CSV table of C-alpha atoms in Angstrom, one decimal:
chain,number,residue,atom,x,y,z
V,1,UNK,CA,-17.9,-19.3,-5.8
V,2,UNK,CA,-15.6,-16.7,-3.7
V,3,UNK,CA,-12.3,-17.7,-3.7
V,4,UNK,CA,-10.0,-17.0,-0.6
V,5,UNK,CA,-6.5,-15.8,-1.1
V,6,UNK,CA,-3.8,-17.3,1.4
V,7,UNK,CA,-1.4,-19.2,-0.4
V,8,UNK,CA,-0.4,-21.0,2.3
V,9,UNK,CA,-3.3,-22.2,3.5
V,10,UNK,CA,-4.2,-23.3,-0.6
V,11,UNK,CA,-1.1,-25.7,-0.6
V,12,UNK,CA,-2.2,-27.5,2.4
V,13,UNK,CA,-5.6,-28.2,1.9
V,14,UNK,CA,-4.8,-29.3,-2.1
V,15,UNK,CA,-2.5,-31.5,-0.7
V,16,UNK,CA,-5.4,-32.6,1.5
V,17,UNK,CA,-8.2,-32.4,-0.8
V,18,UNK,CA,-6.6,-34.2,-3.3
V,19,UNK,CA,-4.6,-37.2,-1.7
V,20,UNK,CA,-8.4,-38.0,-0.4
V,21,UNK,CA,-9.6,-37.5,-3.7
V,22,UNK,CA,-7.3,-40.7,-4.5
V,23,UNK,CA,-9.3,-42.7,-2.6
V,24,UNK,CA,-12.8,-42.0,-3.3
V,25,UNK,CA,-12.3,-42.7,-7.3
V,26,UNK,CA,-12.8,-46.4,-7.0
V,27,UNK,CA,-16.9,-45.7,-5.4
V,28,UNK,CA,-18.7,-45.4,-8.7
V,29,UNK,CA,-22.4,-45.3,-6.7
V,30,UNK,CA,-25.0,-43.0,-7.7
V,31,UNK,CA,-25.0,-40.2,-4.7
V,32,UNK,CA,-28.2,-38.3,-5.6
V,33,UNK,CA,-26.9,-34.4,-3.7
V,34,UNK,CA,-28.2,-31.2,-3.9
V,35,UNK,CA,-30.9,-32.3,-7.2
V,36,UNK,CA,-28.2,-33.4,-9.2
V,37,UNK,CA,-27.8,-37.4,-9.5
V,38,UNK,CA,-23.8,-38.5,-10.0
V,39,UNK,CA,-23.6,-40.8,-12.3
V,40,UNK,CA,-20.1,-41.7,-12.8
V,41,UNK,CA,-18.9,-39.8,-15.8
V,42,UNK,CA,-16.3,-37.4,-14.9
V,43,UNK,CA,-16.9,-35.2,-17.3
V,44,UNK,CA,-20.6,-34.4,-17.2
V,45,UNK,CA,-20.7,-35.0,-13.0
V,46,UNK,CA,-18.3,-32.5,-12.8
V,47,UNK,CA,-19.2,-30.1,-15.7
V,48,UNK,CA,-23.0,-29.8,-14.5
V,49,UNK,CA,-21.4,-29.2,-10.8
V,50,UNK,CA,-19.5,-26.5,-11.9
V,51,UNK,CA,-22.2,-24.8,-13.8
V,52,UNK,CA,-24.5,-25.0,-10.9
V,53,UNK,CA,-22.4,-23.8,-8.2
V,54,UNK,CA,-19.7,-22.4,-9.4
V,55,UNK,CA,-21.8,-19.4,-10.5
V,56,UNK,CA,-23.4,-18.1,-7.3
V,57,UNK,CA,-21.2,-16.3,-6.6
V,58,UNK,CA,-19.0,-15.1,-9.8
V,59,UNK,CA,-19.3,-15.4,-13.5
V,60,UNK,CA,-18.0,-19.1,-14.8
V,61,UNK,CA,-14.8,-19.5,-15.3
V,62,UNK,CA,-13.5,-21.3,-18.0
V,63,UNK,CA,-11.6,-24.7,-17.3
V,64,UNK,CA,-8.9,-23.7,-19.7
V,65,UNK,CA,-8.3,-20.4,-18.4
V,66,UNK,CA,-5.7,-22.1,-15.3
V,67,UNK,CA,-3.6,-24.6,-15.9
V,68,UNK,CA,-3.9,-28.0,-14.3
V,69,UNK,CA,-1.4,-27.0,-11.5
V,70,UNK,CA,-3.0,-24.0,-10.5
V,71,UNK,CA,-6.5,-25.3,-10.3
V,72,UNK,CA,-5.8,-28.4,-8.3
V,73,UNK,CA,-2.5,-26.9,-5.8
V,74,UNK,CA,-3.7,-23.3,-5.5
V,75,UNK,CA,-7.7,-22.2,-6.8
V,76,UNK,CA,-9.9,-25.2,-6.0
V,77,UNK,CA,-8.4,-25.4,-2.3
V,78,UNK,CA,-8.7,-21.9,-2.0
V,79,UNK,CA,-12.5,-22.5,-2.8
V,80,UNK,CA,-12.3,-25.3,-0.5
V,81,UNK,CA,-14.1,-23.7,2.3
V,82,UNK,CA,-16.8,-22.0,1.0
V,83,UNK,CA,-18.7,-25.7,0.4
V,84,UNK,CA,-18.0,-26.6,3.9
V,85,UNK,CA,-15.0,-28.8,2.8
V,86,UNK,CA,-13.0,-29.2,5.8
V,87,UNK,CA,-9.0,-29.7,5.7
V,88,UNK,CA,-6.6,-31.1,8.2
V,89,UNK,CA,-10.1,-30.4,10.8
V,90,UNK,CA,-9.8,-27.1,10.4
V,91,UNK,CA,-13.4,-25.7,9.6
V,92,UNK,CA,-12.4,-22.6,8.1
V,93,UNK,CA,-14.6,-19.1,7.9
V,94,UNK,CA,-17.6,-18.7,5.8
V,95,UNK,CA,-18.2,-15.4,4.1
V,96,UNK,CA,-21.5,-14.4,3.4
V,97,UNK,CA,-23.1,-16.1,0.4
V,98,UNK,CA,-24.1,-19.8,0.0
V,99,UNK,CA,-22.6,-21.6,2.6
V,100,UNK,CA,-24.6,-24.7,3.0
V,101,UNK,CA,-21.8,-27.0,2.3
V,102,UNK,CA,-21.3,-30.0,-0.4
V,103,UNK,CA,-21.3,-33.8,-0.2
V,104,UNK,CA,-17.9,-35.0,-0.2
V,105,UNK,CA,-18.4,-36.6,-3.5
V,106,UNK,CA,-19.2,-33.8,-5.0
V,107,UNK,CA,-16.2,-31.7,-4.2
V,108,UNK,CA,-14.5,-34.9,-5.9
V,109,UNK,CA,-15.9,-35.0,-9.3
V,110,UNK,CA,-15.6,-31.5,-9.6
V,111,UNK,CA,-11.7,-32.1,-8.6
V,112,UNK,CA,-11.7,-35.2,-10.7
V,113,UNK,CA,-13.3,-32.9,-14.2
V,114,UNK,CA,-10.4,-29.7,-13.5
V,115,UNK,CA,-7.2,-33.0,-13.2
V,116,UNK,CA,-8.7,-34.6,-16.2
V,117,UNK,CA,-9.7,-31.5,-19.0
V,118,UNK,CA,-7.9,-28.7,-17.8
V,119,UNK,CA,-4.4,-27.9,-19.9
V,120,UNK,CA,-1.2,-28.4,-18.5
V,121,UNK,CA,0.3,-25.0,-19.9
V,122,UNK,CA,-1.6,-21.9,-21.2
V,123,UNK,CA,-0.6,-20.9,-24.8
V,124,UNK,CA,0.5,-17.2,-25.0
V,125,UNK,CA,-1.9,-15.0,-27.3
V,126,UNK,CA,-0.8,-13.9,-30.7
V,127,UNK,CA,-0.7,-10.2,-30.6
V,128,UNK,CA,-2.7,-9.1,-34.3
V,129,UNK,CA,-0.3,-6.7,-34.9
V,130,UNK,CA,3.4,-6.6,-34.0
V,131,UNK,CA,5.2,-4.3,-31.7
V,132,UNK,CA,7.3,-1.5,-33.1
V,133,UNK,CA,10.4,-0.6,-31.3
V,134,UNK,CA,10.8,3.2,-31.4
V,135,UNK,CA,9.6,6.5,-29.8
V,136,UNK,CA,6.6,7.5,-31.3
V,137,UNK,CA,7.5,11.4,-31.0
V,138,UNK,CA,7.8,11.0,-27.4
V,139,UNK,CA,10.6,12.5,-26.0
V,140,UNK,CA,11.8,11.2,-22.1
V,141,UNK,CA,12.3,13.2,-19.3
V,142,UNK,CA,13.2,11.8,-15.6
V,143,UNK,CA,12.6,13.4,-12.0
V,144,UNK,CA,15.4,14.2,-9.8
V,145,UNK,CA,16.4,11.3,-8.8
V,146,UNK,CA,15.8,9.2,-5.0
V,147,UNK,CA,18.8,8.6,-2.5
V,148,UNK,CA,16.5,5.3,-1.8
V,149,UNK,CA,14.5,2.8,-3.4
V,150,UNK,CA,11.5,4.4,-5.1
V,151,UNK,CA,7.8,2.6,-4.0
V,152,UNK,CA,5.6,5.3,-5.9
V,153,UNK,CA,1.9,4.0,-6.1
V,154,UNK,CA,0.5,7.2,-7.5
V,155,UNK,CA,0.9,10.2,-9.6
V,156,UNK,CA,-1.2,13.0,-11.0
V,157,UNK,CA,-1.1,16.4,-12.3
V,158,UNK,CA,-2.5,19.2,-12.5
V,159,UNK,CA,-4.2,20.4,-15.4
V,160,UNK,CA,-3.6,23.9,-14.4
V,161,UNK,CA,-0.1,24.7,-13.5
V,162,UNK,CA,1.7,21.1,-14.8
V,163,UNK,CA,2.3,20.4,-11.0
V,164,UNK,CA,2.7,16.6,-9.8
V,165,UNK,CA,1.8,15.1,-7.3
V,166,UNK,CA,3.1,11.5,-6.6
V,167,UNK,CA,2.8,8.3,-3.3
V,168,UNK,CA,5.0,6.3,-1.7
V,169,UNK,CA,4.8,3.7,0.5
V,170,UNK,CA,7.3,3.4,2.2
V,171,UNK,CA,7.6,6.8,3.0
V,172,UNK,CA,4.5,7.4,2.9
V,173,UNK,CA,4.4,11.0,1.8
V,174,UNK,CA,2.3,13.0,-0.9
V,175,UNK,CA,4.8,14.9,-3.1
V,176,UNK,CA,4.8,18.3,-5.1
V,177,UNK,CA,6.7,18.2,-8.1
V,178,UNK,CA,7.8,21.8,-10.0
V,179,UNK,CA,8.1,21.9,-13.5
V,180,UNK,CA,11.8,20.7,-13.4
V,181,UNK,CA,10.8,17.8,-11.7
V,182,UNK,CA,12.2,18.4,-8.4
V,183,UNK,CA,10.7,17.7,-5.2
V,184,UNK,CA,9.4,21.1,-3.8
V,185,UNK,CA,7.0,20.1,-0.9
V,186,UNK,CA,5.9,16.8,1.1
V,187,UNK,CA,3.1,15.9,3.5
V,188,UNK,CA,3.2,12.5,5.9
V,189,UNK,CA,0.0,10.4,5.4
V,190,UNK,CA,-1.0,7.4,7.1
V,191,UNK,CA,-0.6,5.1,4.4
V,192,UNK,CA,0.1,5.2,0.8
V,193,UNK,CA,-1.6,7.5,-1.6
V,194,UNK,CA,-3.3,5.2,-4.4
V,195,UNK,CA,-5.8,8.0,-5.9
V,196,UNK,CA,-5.8,12.1,-6.5
V,197,UNK,CA,-9.0,13.6,-7.4
V,198,UNK,CA,-8.5,17.4,-7.9
V,199,UNK,CA,-11.3,19.6,-7.5
V,200,UNK,CA,-11.8,22.8,-9.6
V,201,UNK,CA,-13.2,25.8,-8.7
V,202,UNK,CA,-13.7,29.5,-9.6
V,203,UNK,CA,-9.7,29.9,-8.5
V,204,UNK,CA,-8.3,27.1,-10.5
V,205,UNK,CA,-7.4,24.3,-8.8
V,206,UNK,CA,-6.8,24.9,-4.7
V,207,UNK,CA,-7.4,21.5,-3.2
V,208,UNK,CA,-7.4,18.3,-3.9
V,209,UNK,CA,-8.7,14.5,-2.5
V,210,UNK,CA,-6.6,12.2,-1.4
V,211,UNK,CA,-7.1,8.0,-1.0
V,212,UNK,CA,-4.8,6.3,1.0
V,213,UNK,CA,-5.3,2.7,0.7
V,214,UNK,CA,-4.3,1.5,4.5
V,215,UNK,CA,-2.8,-2.0,2.5
V,216,UNK,CA,-1.9,-2.9,-1.1
V,217,UNK,CA,-1.9,-6.0,-0.8
V,218,UNK,CA,-5.1,-7.4,-0.7
V,219,UNK,CA,-6.2,-8.0,2.9
V,220,UNK,CA,-9.4,-7.1,5.3
V,221,UNK,CA,-7.7,-4.5,6.9
V,222,UNK,CA,-10.2,-1.4,7.0
V,223,UNK,CA,-7.5,0.9,8.4
V,224,UNK,CA,-7.6,3.4,4.7
V,225,UNK,CA,-8.2,6.7,5.4
V,226,UNK,CA,-9.6,9.6,2.9
V,227,UNK,CA,-8.6,13.3,2.8
V,228,UNK,CA,-8.7,16.6,1.7
V,229,UNK,CA,-5.9,18.4,1.1
V,230,UNK,CA,-5.1,22.1,0.9
V,231,UNK,CA,-3.0,22.7,-2.9
V,232,UNK,CA,-2.6,26.4,-2.2
V,233,UNK,CA,-1.0,26.5,0.7
V,234,UNK,CA,1.3,24.2,2.9
V,235,UNK,CA,-0.5,21.1,1.7
V,236,UNK,CA,-2.3,21.0,4.7
V,237,UNK,CA,-4.7,17.6,5.0
V,238,UNK,CA,-8.2,17.8,6.4
V,239,UNK,CA,-9.6,14.1,7.3
V,240,UNK,CA,-12.8,13.4,5.5
V,241,UNK,CA,-13.6,9.6,6.2
V,242,UNK,CA,-11.6,6.5,8.5
V,243,UNK,CA,-11.4,2.9,8.4
V,244,UNK,CA,-12.5,2.4,4.8
V,245,UNK,CA,-11.8,-1.2,3.6
V,246,UNK,CA,-8.7,-0.1,0.6
V,247,UNK,CA,-10.2,2.8,-0.5
V,248,UNK,CA,-8.4,2.7,-4.2
V,249,UNK,CA,-10.6,5.8,-5.5
V,250,UNK,CA,-13.0,8.8,-4.5
V,251,UNK,CA,-15.1,10.7,-6.5
V,252,UNK,CA,-16.8,14.3,-6.3
V,253,UNK,CA,-19.9,14.6,-7.5
V,254,UNK,CA,-23.3,16.8,-6.4
V,255,UNK,CA,-26.3,13.4,-6.6
V,256,UNK,CA,-29.0,15.2,-5.0
V,257,UNK,CA,-29.1,18.4,-6.4
V,258,UNK,CA,-28.6,20.4,-2.8
V,259,UNK,CA,-25.6,22.4,-4.1
V,260,UNK,CA,-23.2,20.7,-2.2
V,261,UNK,CA,-21.2,17.7,-4.1
V,262,UNK,CA,-20.9,14.3,-2.2
V,263,UNK,CA,-18.3,11.4,-2.4
V,264,UNK,CA,-18.0,8.3,-4.2
V,265,UNK,CA,-15.6,6.1,-2.6
V,266,UNK,CA,-14.2,2.9,-4.1
V,267,UNK,CA,-13.5,0.8,-1.1
V,268,UNK,CA,-12.0,-2.4,-2.6
V,269,UNK,CA,-11.3,-4.5,0.5
V,270,UNK,CA,-10.9,-8.3,0.0
V,271,UNK,CA,-13.6,-10.3,0.8
V,272,UNK,CA,-15.0,-7.7,2.5
V,273,UNK,CA,-15.4,-4.3,0.6
V,274,UNK,CA,-18.4,-1.6,-0.7
V,275,UNK,CA,-18.6,1.7,-2.8
V,276,UNK,CA,-19.7,4.9,-0.5
V,277,UNK,CA,-21.1,7.8,0.0
V,278,UNK,CA,-20.1,10.1,2.1
V,279,UNK,CA,-22.3,12.9,2.1
V,280,UNK,CA,-21.8,16.3,4.6
V,281,UNK,CA,-23.6,16.7,7.8
V,282,UNK,CA,-23.8,20.5,8.4
V,283,UNK,CA,-25.1,19.8,11.8
V,284,UNK,CA,-22.9,17.7,13.3
V,285,UNK,CA,-20.0,19.2,10.8
V,286,UNK,CA,-18.7,15.4,9.3
V,287,UNK,CA,-19.4,13.2,6.5
V,288,UNK,CA,-22.1,10.4,6.7
V,289,UNK,CA,-20.8,7.1,5.7
V,290,UNK,CA,-23.9,5.8,3.4
V,291,UNK,CA,-23.8,1.9,1.5
V,292,UNK,CA,-24.1,2.2,-2.3
V,293,UNK,CA,-23.5,-1.4,-2.2
V,294,UNK,CA,-21.4,-3.9,0.2
V,295,UNK,CA,-19.8,-5.7,-3.1
V,296,UNK,CA,-16.4,-5.9,-2.7
V,297,UNK,CA,-13.7,-5.5,-5.5
V,298,UNK,CA,-14.3,-2.0,-6.8
V,299,UNK,CA,-11.2,-1.1,-8.6
V,300,UNK,CA,-12.2,2.4,-10.7
V,301,UNK,CA,-15.3,4.1,-11.1
V,302,UNK,CA,-16.7,7.2,-13.2
V,303,UNK,CA,-19.7,9.5,-12.5
V,304,UNK,CA,-21.8,11.0,-15.5
V,305,UNK,CA,-25.8,10.9,-16.3
V,306,UNK,CA,-25.6,7.9,-18.2
V,307,UNK,CA,-29.4,7.7,-19.0
V,308,UNK,CA,-29.3,11.8,-19.7
V,309,UNK,CA,-32.2,12.3,-17.3
V,310,UNK,CA,-30.3,15.1,-15.6
V,311,UNK,CA,-29.2,13.1,-12.2
V,312,UNK,CA,-25.5,12.1,-11.9
V,313,UNK,CA,-25.2,8.3,-12.3
V,314,UNK,CA,-22.1,6.0,-11.1
V,315,UNK,CA,-20.1,3.1,-13.5
V,316,UNK,CA,-17.9,0.3,-11.1
V,317,UNK,CA,-15.5,-1.6,-12.7
V,318,UNK,CA,-15.3,-4.8,-9.7
V,319,UNK,CA,-11.4,-6.3,-10.4
V,320,UNK,CA,-11.9,-9.5,-8.1
V,321,UNK,CA,-14.5,-12.2,-7.3
V,322,UNK,CA,-17.2,-11.3,-9.0
V,323,UNK,CA,-15.6,-9.2,-11.6
V,324,UNK,CA,-18.0,-7.0,-14.2
V,325,UNK,CA,-19.3,-4.0,-14.7
V,326,UNK,CA,-22.1,-2.2,-12.8
V,327,UNK,CA,-23.8,0.8,-14.0
V,328,UNK,CA,-26.0,2.8,-10.8
V,329,UNK,CA,-28.6,4.9,-12.1
V,330,UNK,CA,-29.5,7.7,-9.0
V,331,UNK,CA,-33.3,7.0,-8.3
V,332,UNK,CA,-34.0,10.6,-7.6
V,333,UNK,CA,-34.3,9.9,-3.9
V,334,UNK,CA,-30.8,9.5,-2.1
V,335,UNK,CA,-30.6,6.1,-3.7
V,336,UNK,CA,-29.7,4.4,-6.3
V,337,UNK,CA,-30.3,1.1,-8.8
V,338,UNK,CA,-28.0,-1.5,-9.6
V,339,UNK,CA,-28.1,-2.7,-13.5
V,340,UNK,CA,-24.9,-5.2,-14.3
V,341,UNK,CA,-23.5,-3.8,-18.0
V,342,UNK,CA,-20.9,-7.0,-17.9
V,343,UNK,CA,-19.4,-10.0,-16.2
V,344,UNK,CA,-15.7,-10.9,-16.1
V,345,UNK,CA,-14.2,-14.5,-15.6
V,346,UNK,CA,-12.9,-14.2,-11.6
V,347,UNK,CA,-9.4,-14.7,-13.2
V,348,UNK,CA,-9.4,-11.7,-15.1
V,349,UNK,CA,-8.3,-9.7,-12.4
V,350,UNK,CA,-10.0,-6.4,-13.9
V,351,UNK,CA,-7.2,-3.6,-13.8
V,352,UNK,CA,-9.1,0.3,-15.7
V,353,UNK,CA,-12.3,1.3,-17.6
V,354,UNK,CA,-13.0,4.8,-19.8
V,355,UNK,CA,-15.7,5.3,-21.9
V,356,UNK,CA,-14.8,7.3,-25.0
V,357,UNK,CA,-16.7,7.6,-28.3
V,358,UNK,CA,-14.0,5.2,-30.0
V,359,UNK,CA,-15.8,4.9,-33.1
V,360,UNK,CA,-17.4,8.2,-33.2
V,361,UNK,CA,-21.1,6.8,-33.8
V,362,UNK,CA,-22.2,9.4,-30.9
V,363,UNK,CA,-22.6,6.6,-28.4
V,364,UNK,CA,-19.8,6.4,-25.3
V,365,UNK,CA,-17.7,3.0,-26.0
V,366,UNK,CA,-15.6,0.9,-23.6
V,367,UNK,CA,-12.1,0.1,-23.1
V,368,UNK,CA,-10.9,-2.2,-20.7
V,369,UNK,CA,-8.3,-3.3,-19.0
V,370,UNK,CA,-7.8,-6.7,-17.2
V,371,UNK,CA,-4.2,-7.8,-15.7
V,372,UNK,CA,-3.5,-7.9,-12.1
V,373,UNK,CA,-1.6,-10.9,-11.4
V,374,UNK,CA,-1.0,-11.2,-7.8
V,375,UNK,CA,-3.8,-13.5,-6.2
V,376,UNK,CA,-3.7,-17.2,-6.0
V,377,UNK,CA,-3.0,-18.0,-9.3
V,378,UNK,CA,0.4,-15.9,-11.1
V,379,UNK,CA,0.7,-17.3,-14.3
V,380,UNK,CA,0.4,-15.4,-17.1
V,381,UNK,CA,-2.1,-15.2,-18.8
V,382,UNK,CA,-3.0,-15.0,-22.3
V,383,UNK,CA,-6.8,-13.4,-22.2
V,384,UNK,CA,-5.0,-10.4,-20.1
V,385,UNK,CA,-5.1,-7.5,-22.3
V,386,UNK,CA,-6.4,-4.2,-23.4
V,387,UNK,CA,-10.2,-4.7,-24.6
V,388,UNK,CA,-12.6,-2.2,-26.7
V,389,UNK,CA,-16.2,-3.0,-26.4
V,390,UNK,CA,-18.6,-1.0,-29.0
V,391,UNK,CA,-21.7,0.6,-27.1
V,392,UNK,CA,-24.4,-1.1,-29.5
V,393,UNK,CA,-27.2,1.6,-27.5
V,394,UNK,CA,-28.0,2.1,-23.8
V,395,UNK,CA,-24.5,0.9,-22.5
V,396,UNK,CA,-25.0,-2.4,-24.1
V,397,UNK,CA,-21.7,-3.7,-25.2
V,398,UNK,CA,-19.9,-6.3,-27.6
V,399,UNK,CA,-16.3,-6.6,-27.7
V,400,UNK,CA,-14.6,-5.1,-31.1
V,401,UNK,CA,-11.0,-5.8,-30.4
V,402,UNK,CA,-8.2,-6.9,-28.0
V,403,UNK,CA,-4.9,-7.1,-28.1
V,404,UNK,CA,-3.0,-9.3,-25.4
V,405,UNK,CA,-0.2,-7.9,-23.1
V,406,UNK,CA,0.2,-9.6,-19.8
V,407,UNK,CA,-0.6,-7.8,-16.7
V,408,UNK,CA,-2.6,-4.8,-18.2
V,409,UNK,CA,-3.0,-2.6,-15.5
V,410,UNK,CA,-4.3,0.7,-17.1
V,411,UNK,CA,-4.8,2.3,-20.0
V,412,UNK,CA,-6.3,5.7,-21.1
V,413,UNK,CA,-7.3,6.8,-24.1
V,414,UNK,CA,-7.3,10.8,-26.1
V,415,UNK,CA,-5.9,12.5,-29.3
V,416,UNK,CA,-2.1,12.4,-28.4
V,417,UNK,CA,-1.4,12.8,-32.4
V,418,UNK,CA,-4.0,15.4,-33.1
V,419,UNK,CA,-5.4,14.2,-36.0
V,420,UNK,CA,-9.3,13.7,-34.5
V,421,UNK,CA,-9.2,10.3,-33.5
V,422,UNK,CA,-8.5,8.8,-29.9
V,423,UNK,CA,-4.8,7.1,-29.0
V,424,UNK,CA,-4.5,4.2,-26.5
V,425,UNK,CA,-1.5,4.4,-23.6
V,426,UNK,CA,-1.1,1.3,-21.7
V,427,UNK,CA,1.4,0.2,-18.7
V,428,UNK,CA,1.8,-3.1,-17.4
V,429,UNK,CA,2.6,-3.7,-13.6
V,430,UNK,CA,2.3,-7.5,-14.0
V,431,UNK,CA,3.9,-7.9,-17.7
V,432,UNK,CA,6.0,-10.6,-18.9
V,433,UNK,CA,8.6,-8.9,-17.2
V,434,UNK,CA,11.8,-11.6,-18.1
V,435,UNK,CA,10.4,-12.4,-21.8
V,436,UNK,CA,9.2,-9.3,-23.1
V,437,UNK,CA,9.5,-6.1,-21.2
V,438,UNK,CA,8.5,-4.1,-24.0
V,439,UNK,CA,4.6,-4.4,-22.6
V,440,UNK,CA,5.3,-2.6,-19.6
V,441,UNK,CA,4.5,0.3,-21.7
V,442,UNK,CA,2.4,0.8,-25.5
V,443,UNK,CA,1.0,3.6,-26.8
V,444,UNK,CA,-1.7,2.6,-29.3
V,445,UNK,CA,-1.5,5.0,-32.3
V,446,UNK,CA,-5.0,5.0,-34.4
V,447,UNK,CA,-3.7,5.7,-37.4
V,448,UNK,CA,-7.2,4.2,-38.9
V,449,UNK,CA,-10.9,3.5,-37.9
V,450,UNK,CA,-10.2,0.9,-35.0
V,451,UNK,CA,-6.9,0.2,-36.3
V,452,UNK,CA,-4.2,1.0,-34.1
V,453,UNK,CA,0.2,0.7,-34.6
V,454,UNK,CA,1.4,-0.7,-31.0
V,455,UNK,CA,4.9,1.8,-30.3
V,456,UNK,CA,6.8,-0.3,-27.6
V,457,UNK,CA,8.6,2.8,-26.6
V,458,UNK,CA,11.7,2.2,-25.1
V,459,UNK,CA,11.3,2.6,-21.3
V,460,UNK,CA,11.3,-0.4,-19.7
V,461,UNK,CA,14.6,0.1,-18.4
V,462,UNK,CA,13.6,3.2,-16.4
V,463,UNK,CA,11.4,1.8,-13.7
V,464,UNK,CA,7.9,-0.4,-13.3
V,465,UNK,CA,5.0,1.5,-13.8
V,466,UNK,CA,2.6,1.0,-11.3
V,467,UNK,CA,0.9,4.4,-12.0
V,468,UNK,CA,-0.2,7.1,-14.9
V,469,UNK,CA,-1.3,10.0,-16.4
V,470,UNK,CA,-1.8,11.8,-19.3
V,471,UNK,CA,-1.8,15.7,-19.1
V,472,UNK,CA,-0.5,18.9,-20.7
V,473,UNK,CA,2.7,19.3,-18.4
V,474,UNK,CA,4.2,21.3,-20.6
V,475,UNK,CA,1.9,23.9,-21.8
V,476,UNK,CA,2.4,22.6,-25.7
V,477,UNK,CA,-1.3,21.9,-26.2
V,478,UNK,CA,-0.3,18.6,-26.2
V,479,UNK,CA,-1.0,15.5,-23.5
V,480,UNK,CA,1.9,14.0,-22.0
V,481,UNK,CA,2.4,10.9,-20.2
V,482,UNK,CA,3.4,10.3,-16.8
V,483,UNK,CA,5.0,7.0,-15.4
V,484,UNK,CA,4.9,6.3,-12.0
V,485,UNK,CA,7.9,3.8,-10.8
V,486,UNK,CA,7.4,1.4,-7.9
V,487,UNK,CA,10.5,-0.6,-8.6
V,488,UNK,CA,10.7,-3.2,-5.9
V,489,UNK,CA,8.7,-6.2,-4.5
V,490,UNK,CA,5.5,-7.7,-6.2
V,491,UNK,CA,7.4,-10.0,-8.1
V,492,UNK,CA,6.0,-13.3,-9.6
V,493,UNK,CA,8.2,-14.8,-12.2
V,494,UNK,CA,11.0,-17.0,-10.8
V,495,UNK,CA,14.1,-17.2,-11.7
V,496,UNK,CA,14.1,-13.2,-12.4
V,497,UNK,CA,16.0,-10.1,-11.2
V,498,UNK,CA,15.2,-6.8,-12.2
V,499,UNK,CA,17.7,-4.4,-13.8
V,500,UNK,CA,15.2,-1.4,-14.1
V,501,UNK,CA,16.5,2.0,-12.5
V,502,UNK,CA,15.3,1.8,-8.4
V,503,UNK,CA,15.6,5.7,-7.7
V,504,UNK,CA,13.9,7.4,-10.5
V,505,UNK,CA,10.2,8.2,-9.0
V,506,UNK,CA,8.8,8.9,-12.3
V,507,UNK,CA,9.1,10.0,-15.9
V,508,UNK,CA,7.6,12.0,-18.2
V,509,UNK,CA,7.3,11.1,-22.2
V,510,UNK,CA,6.8,14.8,-23.4
V,511,UNK,CA,4.4,14.8,-26.6
V,512,UNK,CA,6.5,15.9,-29.5
V,513,UNK,CA,4.4,13.6,-32.3
V,514,UNK,CA,3.2,15.0,-35.5
V,515,UNK,CA,0.4,14.3,-38.4
């Protein structure tokens, strides 16, 4: 079952659908539709129909994952059009997939099921270890202030020279910052930069690939672009591809062993999107776009030789609709064979992942975050947070550890304190800013095997963090943490007024940890 995120339509359709349902409640006759016999038992009928229909397009969402109000006013009305349920006489558009329709009796059985057993509220998750409010060996450094409100969408530090690059959705600039965090150069982009991938070469790093998303909000409007930018000169832009559906990341690797790197674009889109390969056509002097998959929702990808056959593969995290982690194995013929590794409920809002051997057993484990919370169910969710999945072999993952963080949006694992194990830094763009702003940034210090000491470093008053990078900015041999301030907008909690700094584009947490 796919979802639509048109909030106003959801509310209107919800009123009509649920008012119709009250009329049908008195009908107890047995009906046979789509292979299922309605028995009149609300729980049995609803459960069977949900399992039959609501797993065709994404993993089953537990009933207790959302409140009764959210199910009946937002989520269920939003899904109704995909089963040809009309509201106010409007025949909603249908997307690809199973749109054969559903009888009104069956739809009513599903609605009644959720109304009866969905909870009124979601209980907050209890953290296994309380947050420590300290600096944990880090020191705050701020960039030069801006006269304007900051809408920093991306931050990345050049690992060779420490220069920092940021994107801003309002100015539209890609800006370079020096070692004193003063802006030195800028170039205008057609839309906000959300990802920058440096391209190392024999001369150091002279170029980078920049992904310009087009629209930040999840809509189907394919005006995203990918550029190569010359970092050594005047930040000169060379367009690689245009008309992309919300590209959020572009990677670079040689997938066909011809000595020429290809690019892989995560075009997240909304209801339409995909993962595309851009291959250089020397004769036409342009990039040819090939589709690896037309599955929308790609939030992040990594490349690597995951089956040890000498050929580059791709692993992709999908964070909307059909959420999950998929592996695309290089078939050595110019294509890929897909393998589903994990499926996540469509309310997770998967945001980031990293592969790292966190338990030192020789296999790459999965560090995963979920917490995007600006679609049709904008409530705090106790299952949002930071997860660790153990790789039990051949990328079969088993959940090993979880720490609840409302709206968690990214995690980066590295050995911050130099003790030989991996620590983890997290940001939460949709944190509980009203009641627990400390969770906007947490540093998880691993002091024993798979045991973490969570430090709530007190930077919540300095901004709201949309992007994070880790790099040795001051060249002292220790990884520092860079946080990009998207200071206004995307608020989802009622009766909340932000009080953080709106005029500092980014901050750096200099690492002075000692072991």
